[in-house]
Short mmCIF file of C-alpha atoms and ligand atoms in Angstrom, two decimals:
data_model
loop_
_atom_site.label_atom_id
_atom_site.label_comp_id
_atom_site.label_asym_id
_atom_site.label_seq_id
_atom_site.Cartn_x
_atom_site.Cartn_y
_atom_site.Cartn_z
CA UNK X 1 17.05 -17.97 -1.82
CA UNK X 2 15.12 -15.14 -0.75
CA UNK X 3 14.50 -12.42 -3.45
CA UNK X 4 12.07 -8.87 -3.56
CA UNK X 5 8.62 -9.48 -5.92
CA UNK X 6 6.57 -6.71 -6.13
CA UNK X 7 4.41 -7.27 -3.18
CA UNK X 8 6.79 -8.37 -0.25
CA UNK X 9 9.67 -10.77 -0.48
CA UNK X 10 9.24 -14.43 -1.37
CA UNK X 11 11.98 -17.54 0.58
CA UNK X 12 12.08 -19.62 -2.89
CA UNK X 13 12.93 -22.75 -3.20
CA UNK X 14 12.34 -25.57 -6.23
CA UNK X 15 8.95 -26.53 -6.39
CA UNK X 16 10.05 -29.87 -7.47
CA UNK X 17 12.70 -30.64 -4.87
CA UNK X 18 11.20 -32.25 -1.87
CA UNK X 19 14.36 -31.65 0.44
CA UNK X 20 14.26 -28.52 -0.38
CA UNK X 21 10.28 -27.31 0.30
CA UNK X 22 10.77 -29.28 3.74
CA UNK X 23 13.39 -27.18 4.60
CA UNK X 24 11.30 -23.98 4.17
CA UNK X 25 8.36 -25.28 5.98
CA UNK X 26 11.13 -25.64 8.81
CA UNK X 27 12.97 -22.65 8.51
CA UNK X 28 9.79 -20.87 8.06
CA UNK X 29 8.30 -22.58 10.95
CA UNK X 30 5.07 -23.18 9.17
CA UNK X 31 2.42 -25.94 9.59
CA UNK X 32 2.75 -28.77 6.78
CA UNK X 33 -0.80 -28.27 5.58
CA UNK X 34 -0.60 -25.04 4.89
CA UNK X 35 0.04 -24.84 0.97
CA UNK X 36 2.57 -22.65 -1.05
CA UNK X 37 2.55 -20.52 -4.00
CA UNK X 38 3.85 -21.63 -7.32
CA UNK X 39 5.75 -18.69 -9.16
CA UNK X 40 6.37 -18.84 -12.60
CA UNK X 41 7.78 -16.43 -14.83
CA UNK X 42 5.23 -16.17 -17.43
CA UNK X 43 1.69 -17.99 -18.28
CA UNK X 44 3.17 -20.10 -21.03
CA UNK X 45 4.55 -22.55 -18.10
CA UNK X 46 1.45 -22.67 -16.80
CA UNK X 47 -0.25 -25.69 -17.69
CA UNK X 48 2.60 -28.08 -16.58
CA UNK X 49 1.03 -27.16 -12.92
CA UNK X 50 -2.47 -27.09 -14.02
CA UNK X 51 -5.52 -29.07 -15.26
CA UNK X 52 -7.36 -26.45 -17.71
CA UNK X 53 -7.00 -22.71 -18.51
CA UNK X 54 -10.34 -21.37 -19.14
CA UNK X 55 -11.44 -18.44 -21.10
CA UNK X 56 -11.74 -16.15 -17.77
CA UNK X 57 -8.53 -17.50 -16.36
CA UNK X 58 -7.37 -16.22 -19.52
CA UNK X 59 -8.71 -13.07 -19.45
CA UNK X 60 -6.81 -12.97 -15.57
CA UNK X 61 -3.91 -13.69 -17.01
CA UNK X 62 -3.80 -11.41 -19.81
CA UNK X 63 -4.64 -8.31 -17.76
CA UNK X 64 -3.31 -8.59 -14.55
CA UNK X 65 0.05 -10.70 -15.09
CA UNK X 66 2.34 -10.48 -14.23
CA UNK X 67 1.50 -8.93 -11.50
CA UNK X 68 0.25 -8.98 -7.70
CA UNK X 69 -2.50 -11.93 -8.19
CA UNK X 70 -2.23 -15.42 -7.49
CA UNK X 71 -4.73 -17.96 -9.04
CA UNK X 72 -5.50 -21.66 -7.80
CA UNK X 73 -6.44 -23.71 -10.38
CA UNK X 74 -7.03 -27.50 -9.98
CA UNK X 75 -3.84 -29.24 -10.06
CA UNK X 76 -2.87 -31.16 -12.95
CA UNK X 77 -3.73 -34.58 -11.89
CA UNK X 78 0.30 -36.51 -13.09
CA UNK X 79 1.65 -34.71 -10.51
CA UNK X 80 2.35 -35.99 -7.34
CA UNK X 81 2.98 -31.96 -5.51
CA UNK X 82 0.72 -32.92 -2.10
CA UNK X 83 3.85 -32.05 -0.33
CA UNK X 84 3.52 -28.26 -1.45
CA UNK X 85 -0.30 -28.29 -2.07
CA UNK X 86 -1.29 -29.26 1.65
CA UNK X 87 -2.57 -32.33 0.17
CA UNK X 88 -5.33 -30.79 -1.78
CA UNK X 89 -5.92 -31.15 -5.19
CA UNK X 90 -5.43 -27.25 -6.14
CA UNK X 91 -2.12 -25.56 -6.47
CA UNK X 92 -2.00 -21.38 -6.35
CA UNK X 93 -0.02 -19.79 -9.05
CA UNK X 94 1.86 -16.73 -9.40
CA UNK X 95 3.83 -14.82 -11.62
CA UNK X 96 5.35 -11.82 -10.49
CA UNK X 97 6.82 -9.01 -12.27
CA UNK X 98 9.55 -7.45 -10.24
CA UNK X 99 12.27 -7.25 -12.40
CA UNK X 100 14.42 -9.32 -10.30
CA UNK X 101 11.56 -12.14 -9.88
CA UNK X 102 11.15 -12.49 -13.64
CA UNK X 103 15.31 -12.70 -14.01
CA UNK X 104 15.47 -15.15 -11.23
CA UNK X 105 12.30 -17.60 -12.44
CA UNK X 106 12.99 -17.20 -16.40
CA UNK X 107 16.56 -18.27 -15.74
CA UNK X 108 15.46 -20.68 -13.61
CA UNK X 109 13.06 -22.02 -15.98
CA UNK X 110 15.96 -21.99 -18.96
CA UNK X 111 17.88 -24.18 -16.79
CA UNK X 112 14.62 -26.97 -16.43
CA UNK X 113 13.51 -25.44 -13.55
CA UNK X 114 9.34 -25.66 -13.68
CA UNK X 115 8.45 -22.75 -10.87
CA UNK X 116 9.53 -21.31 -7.79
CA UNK X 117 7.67 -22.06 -4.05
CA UNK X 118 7.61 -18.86 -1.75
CA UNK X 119 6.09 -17.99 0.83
CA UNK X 120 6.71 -14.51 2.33
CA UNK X 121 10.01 -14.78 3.93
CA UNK X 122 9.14 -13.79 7.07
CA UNK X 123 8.24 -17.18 10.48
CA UNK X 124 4.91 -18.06 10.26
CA UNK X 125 2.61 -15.56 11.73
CA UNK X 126 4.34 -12.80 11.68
CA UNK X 127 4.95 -9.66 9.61
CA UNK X 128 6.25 -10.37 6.02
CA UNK X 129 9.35 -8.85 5.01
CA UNK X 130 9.42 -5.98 2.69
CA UNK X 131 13.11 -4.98 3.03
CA UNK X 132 15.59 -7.37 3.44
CA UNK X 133 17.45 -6.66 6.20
CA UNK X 134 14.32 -8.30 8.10
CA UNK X 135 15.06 -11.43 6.61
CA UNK X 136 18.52 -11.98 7.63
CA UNK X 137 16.85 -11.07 11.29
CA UNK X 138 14.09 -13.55 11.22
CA UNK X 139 16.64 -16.49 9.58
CA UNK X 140 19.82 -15.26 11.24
CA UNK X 141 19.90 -19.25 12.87
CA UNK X 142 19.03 -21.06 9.78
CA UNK X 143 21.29 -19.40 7.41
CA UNK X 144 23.70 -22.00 5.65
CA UNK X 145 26.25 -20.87 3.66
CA UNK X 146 25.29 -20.84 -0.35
CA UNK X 147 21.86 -19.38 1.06
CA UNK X 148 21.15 -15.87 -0.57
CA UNK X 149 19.11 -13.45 0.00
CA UNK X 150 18.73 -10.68 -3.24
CA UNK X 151 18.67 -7.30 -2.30
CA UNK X 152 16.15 -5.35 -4.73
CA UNK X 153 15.70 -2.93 -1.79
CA UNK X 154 11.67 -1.52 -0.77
CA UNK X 155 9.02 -3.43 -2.10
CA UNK X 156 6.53 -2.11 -4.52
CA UNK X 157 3.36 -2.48 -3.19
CA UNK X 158 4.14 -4.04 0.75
CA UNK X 159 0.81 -5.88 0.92
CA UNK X 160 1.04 -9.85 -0.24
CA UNK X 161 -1.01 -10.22 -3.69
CA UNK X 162 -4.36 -11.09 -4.34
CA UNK X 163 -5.94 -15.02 -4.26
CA UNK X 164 -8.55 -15.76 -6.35
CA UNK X 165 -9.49 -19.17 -6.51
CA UNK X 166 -10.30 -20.27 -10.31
CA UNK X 167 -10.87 -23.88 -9.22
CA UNK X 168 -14.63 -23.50 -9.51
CA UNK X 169 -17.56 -21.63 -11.72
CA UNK X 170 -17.93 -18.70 -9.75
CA UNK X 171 -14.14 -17.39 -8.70
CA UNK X 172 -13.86 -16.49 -4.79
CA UNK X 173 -11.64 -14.05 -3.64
CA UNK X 174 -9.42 -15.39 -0.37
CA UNK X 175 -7.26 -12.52 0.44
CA UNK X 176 -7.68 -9.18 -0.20
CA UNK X 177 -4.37 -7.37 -2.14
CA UNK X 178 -3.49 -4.41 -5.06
CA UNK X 179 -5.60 -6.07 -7.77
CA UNK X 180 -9.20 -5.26 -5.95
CA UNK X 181 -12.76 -6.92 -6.68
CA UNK X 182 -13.45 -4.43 -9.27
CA UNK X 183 -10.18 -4.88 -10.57
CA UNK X 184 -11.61 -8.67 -11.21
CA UNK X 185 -15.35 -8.44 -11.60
CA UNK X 186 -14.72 -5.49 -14.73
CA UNK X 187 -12.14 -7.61 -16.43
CA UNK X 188 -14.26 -10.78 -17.06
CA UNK X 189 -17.47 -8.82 -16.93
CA UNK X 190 -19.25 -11.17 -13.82
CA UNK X 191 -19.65 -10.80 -10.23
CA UNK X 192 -16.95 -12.75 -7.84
CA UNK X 193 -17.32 -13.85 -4.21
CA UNK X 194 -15.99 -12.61 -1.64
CA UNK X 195 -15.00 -15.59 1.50
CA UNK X 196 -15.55 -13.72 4.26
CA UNK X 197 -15.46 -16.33 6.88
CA UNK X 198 -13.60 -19.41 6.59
CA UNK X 199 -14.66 -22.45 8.79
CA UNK X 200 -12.20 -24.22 10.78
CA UNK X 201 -11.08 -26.51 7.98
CA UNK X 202 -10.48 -23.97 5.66
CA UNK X 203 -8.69 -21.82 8.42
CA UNK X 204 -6.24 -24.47 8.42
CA UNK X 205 -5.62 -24.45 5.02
CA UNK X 206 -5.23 -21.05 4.44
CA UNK X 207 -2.61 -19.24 6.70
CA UNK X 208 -3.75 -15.49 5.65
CA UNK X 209 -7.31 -16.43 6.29
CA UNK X 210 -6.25 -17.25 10.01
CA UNK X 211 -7.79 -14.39 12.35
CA UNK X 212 -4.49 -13.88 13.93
CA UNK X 213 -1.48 -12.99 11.33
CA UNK X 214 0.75 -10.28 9.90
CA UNK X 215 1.26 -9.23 13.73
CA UNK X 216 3.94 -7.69 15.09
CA UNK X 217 4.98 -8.08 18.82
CA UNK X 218 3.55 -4.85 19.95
CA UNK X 219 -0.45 -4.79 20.30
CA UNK X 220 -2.01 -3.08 17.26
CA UNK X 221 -4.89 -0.77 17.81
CA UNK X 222 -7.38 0.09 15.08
CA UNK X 223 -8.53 4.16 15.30
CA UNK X 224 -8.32 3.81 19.14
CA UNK X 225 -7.11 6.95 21.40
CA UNK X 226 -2.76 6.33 21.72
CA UNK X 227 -1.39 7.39 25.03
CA UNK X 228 1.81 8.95 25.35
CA UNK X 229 5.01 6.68 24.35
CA UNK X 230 2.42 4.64 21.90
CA UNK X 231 3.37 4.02 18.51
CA UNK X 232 1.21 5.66 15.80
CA UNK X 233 0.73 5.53 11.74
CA UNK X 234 -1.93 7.63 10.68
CA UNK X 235 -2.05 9.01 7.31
CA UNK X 236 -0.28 13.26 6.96
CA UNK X 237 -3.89 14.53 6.22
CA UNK X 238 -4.77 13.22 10.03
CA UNK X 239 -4.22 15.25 13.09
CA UNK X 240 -1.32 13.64 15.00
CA UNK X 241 -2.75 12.58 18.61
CA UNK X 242 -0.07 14.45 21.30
CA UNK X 243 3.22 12.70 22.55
CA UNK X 244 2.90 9.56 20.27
CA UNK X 245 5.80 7.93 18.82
CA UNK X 246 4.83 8.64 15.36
CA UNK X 247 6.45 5.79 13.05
CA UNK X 248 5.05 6.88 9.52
CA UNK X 249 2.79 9.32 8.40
CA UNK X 250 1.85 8.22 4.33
CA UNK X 251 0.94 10.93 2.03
CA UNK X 252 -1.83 8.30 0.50
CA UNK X 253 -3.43 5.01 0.59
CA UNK X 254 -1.03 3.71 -1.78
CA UNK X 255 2.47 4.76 0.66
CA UNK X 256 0.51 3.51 3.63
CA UNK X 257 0.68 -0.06 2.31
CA UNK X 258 4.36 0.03 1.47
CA UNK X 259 5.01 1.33 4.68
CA UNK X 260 2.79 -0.47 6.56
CA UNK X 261 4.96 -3.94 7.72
CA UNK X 262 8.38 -1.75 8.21
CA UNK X 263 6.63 0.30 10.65
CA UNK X 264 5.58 -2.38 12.50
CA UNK X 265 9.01 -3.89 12.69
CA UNK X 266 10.55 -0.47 13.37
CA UNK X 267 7.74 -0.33 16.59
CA UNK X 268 9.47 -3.79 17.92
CA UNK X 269 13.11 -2.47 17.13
CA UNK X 270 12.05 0.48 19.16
CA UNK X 271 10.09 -2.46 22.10
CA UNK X 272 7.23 -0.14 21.59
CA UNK X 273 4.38 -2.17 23.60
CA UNK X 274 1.55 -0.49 21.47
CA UNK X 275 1.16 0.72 17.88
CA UNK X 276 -2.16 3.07 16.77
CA UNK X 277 -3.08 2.20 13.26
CA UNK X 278 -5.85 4.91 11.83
CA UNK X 279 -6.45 3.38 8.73
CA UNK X 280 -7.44 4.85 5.49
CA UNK X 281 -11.07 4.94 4.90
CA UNK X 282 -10.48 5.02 1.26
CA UNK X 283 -8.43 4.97 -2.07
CA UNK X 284 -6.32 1.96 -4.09
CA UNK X 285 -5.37 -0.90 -1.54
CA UNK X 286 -7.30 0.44 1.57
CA UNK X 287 -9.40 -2.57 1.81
CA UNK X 288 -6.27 -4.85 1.87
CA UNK X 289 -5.04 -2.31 4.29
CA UNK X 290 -8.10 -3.03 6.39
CA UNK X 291 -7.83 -7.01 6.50
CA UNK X 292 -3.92 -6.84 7.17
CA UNK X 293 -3.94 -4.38 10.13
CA UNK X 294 -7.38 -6.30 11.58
CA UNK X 295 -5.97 -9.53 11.39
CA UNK X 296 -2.35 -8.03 13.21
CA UNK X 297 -4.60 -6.35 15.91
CA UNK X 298 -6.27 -9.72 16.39
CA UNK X 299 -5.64 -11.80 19.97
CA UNK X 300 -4.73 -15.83 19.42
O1 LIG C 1 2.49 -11.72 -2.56
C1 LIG C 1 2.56 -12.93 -2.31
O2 LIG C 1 1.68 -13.74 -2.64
C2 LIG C 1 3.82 -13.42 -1.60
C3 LIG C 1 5.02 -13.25 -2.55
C4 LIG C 1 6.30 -13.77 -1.98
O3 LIG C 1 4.73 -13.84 -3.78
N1 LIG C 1 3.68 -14.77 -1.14
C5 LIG C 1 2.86 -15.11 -0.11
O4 LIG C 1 2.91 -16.45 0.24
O5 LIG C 1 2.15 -14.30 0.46
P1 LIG C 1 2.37 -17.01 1.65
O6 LIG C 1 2.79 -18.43 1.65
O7 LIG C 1 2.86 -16.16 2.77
O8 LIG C 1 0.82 -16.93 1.51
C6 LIG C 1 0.20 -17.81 0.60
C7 LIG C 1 -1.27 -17.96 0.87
C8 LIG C 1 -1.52 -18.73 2.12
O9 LIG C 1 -2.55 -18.09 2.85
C9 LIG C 1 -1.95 -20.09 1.60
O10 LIG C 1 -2.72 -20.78 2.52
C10 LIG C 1 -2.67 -19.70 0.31
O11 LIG C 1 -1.85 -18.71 -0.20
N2 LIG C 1 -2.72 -20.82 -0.63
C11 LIG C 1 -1.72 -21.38 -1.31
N3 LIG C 1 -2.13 -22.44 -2.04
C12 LIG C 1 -3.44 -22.56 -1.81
C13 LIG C 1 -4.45 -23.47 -2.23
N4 LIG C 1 -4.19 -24.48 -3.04
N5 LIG C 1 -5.69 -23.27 -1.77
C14 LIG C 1 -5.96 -22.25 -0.96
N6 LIG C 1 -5.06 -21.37 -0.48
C15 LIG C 1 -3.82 -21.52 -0.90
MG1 LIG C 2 2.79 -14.92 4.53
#
């Protein structure tokens, strides 16, 4: 089932049920390594996945859930979930508070359910999904019937959530989302790194760390010069450049990341070959803004 969270939509399926996972990694085309996202509907089912909430996890938890962060703890060591964890001993955890999400995983939960797996429901690679007529484009082949795909229409915020990884002393921040480093570092009062760089092991294991993602078929272009015919999101404050196909023009920081992926997938409805991104210098979310619409312009 594929349903709206806050931050772009999720393709769920039980964390528990082996058959099921494997079919997402298929559908979803993604490498087996790569590991998913727990959600759960609240924090009091967390430590089934977990091995020990500490007193800053707590603080996390109490603040910013649920919400747009996702937290990998070390796993709790009964469980055999190496076919959802890429074989490591952590497991990320989410718990998202779309109104639909927290229907879907509470009732889910009442029914012995223990947490949802989903990844952005969008093949691997590419530009998540933050409408859902998207979906039925990128899974049109794989549909089966019972499949279902709730319709909670625009997401939120557009921009995947937050990682911070709890699993050690000093948290590290893996993706850049709505809840920023500040955000973080002023709720449990001490400094958090930032992982710039990942080294080819890690790259494996983390598909939004991979320099290439989130891209659309059309080349993106970072604050270049657009040519006539190019594709163009610049913020309404910004001069438009002449004869570009503009595709969105936000009023803020905040409207350019919910816009952000439908524009690109409007620029390959419209077989646009290039899209100009001028990004927002500043303001809530322009850093995840940044990393998103780097990592699209990217080559392989
Ligand atoms: O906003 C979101 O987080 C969305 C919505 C649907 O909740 N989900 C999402 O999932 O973005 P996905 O699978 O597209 O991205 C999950 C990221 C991947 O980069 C994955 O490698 C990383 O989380 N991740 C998951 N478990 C991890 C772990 N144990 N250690 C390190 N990274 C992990
Ligand atoms: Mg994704």
């Amino acid at each position: 089932m594929a349903f709206p969270t806050e931050t772009v939509y999720g393709l769920g399926a039980d964390a528990l049920n082996i058959s099921a996972v494997t079919r997402l990694y298929r559908v979803k085309e993604r490498p087996l390594n790569h590991p998913l996202i727990v959600h759960i509907s609240n924090f009091d089912n967390l430590d089934f996945w977990i091995d020990k909430r500490t007193e800053l996890v707590n603080k996390l938890l109490v603040n910013f859930t649920p919400g747009p962060l996702t937290i990998i703890f070390k796993k709790n060591s009964n469980l055999k979930i190496g076919y959802l964890t890429g074989n490591q001993d952590k497991v990320a955890i989410r718990i998202p508070r779309h109104p639909m999400s927290q229907i879907l995983l509470a009732e889910f939960e009442n029914q012995g359910g223990r947490g949802v797996v989903a990844p952005s429901a969008n093949k691997f690679g590419k530009v998540s999904n933050t409408e859902p007529k998207g979906i039925f484009e990128d899974f049109q082949s794989e549909l089966l019937p019972g499949d279902v795909v709730l319709d909670g229409g625009s997401c939120e915020i557009g921009i995947e959530s937050t990682i911070l990884d709890c699993s050690s002393t000093i948290p590290k921040l893996l993706r850049f989302g709505a809840i920023s480093q500040d955000d973080i570092q002023n709720t449990i009062g001490e400094p958090i790194e930032v992982v710039q760089k990942q080294t080819p092991e890690t790259m494996i294991r983390f598909s939004g760390m991979f320099s290439k993602h989130y891209s659309p078929k059309a080349k993106v272009v970072i604050n270049g010069k657009p040519q006539s015919g190019d594709g163009y999101i610049g913020l309404v404050s910004e001069p438009v450049p002449a004869e570009v196909v503009i595709l969105f023009q936000p009023k803020d920081s905040i409207e350019f990341a919910q816009i952000l992926y439908s524009s690109f997938r409007r620029a390959d409805q419209l077989a646009l070959k290039r899209v100009f991104v001028s990004v927002p210098e500043s303001g809530k979310l322009a850093e995840a803004i940044k990393d998103r619409v780097l990592r699209a312009s990217n080559e392989e």
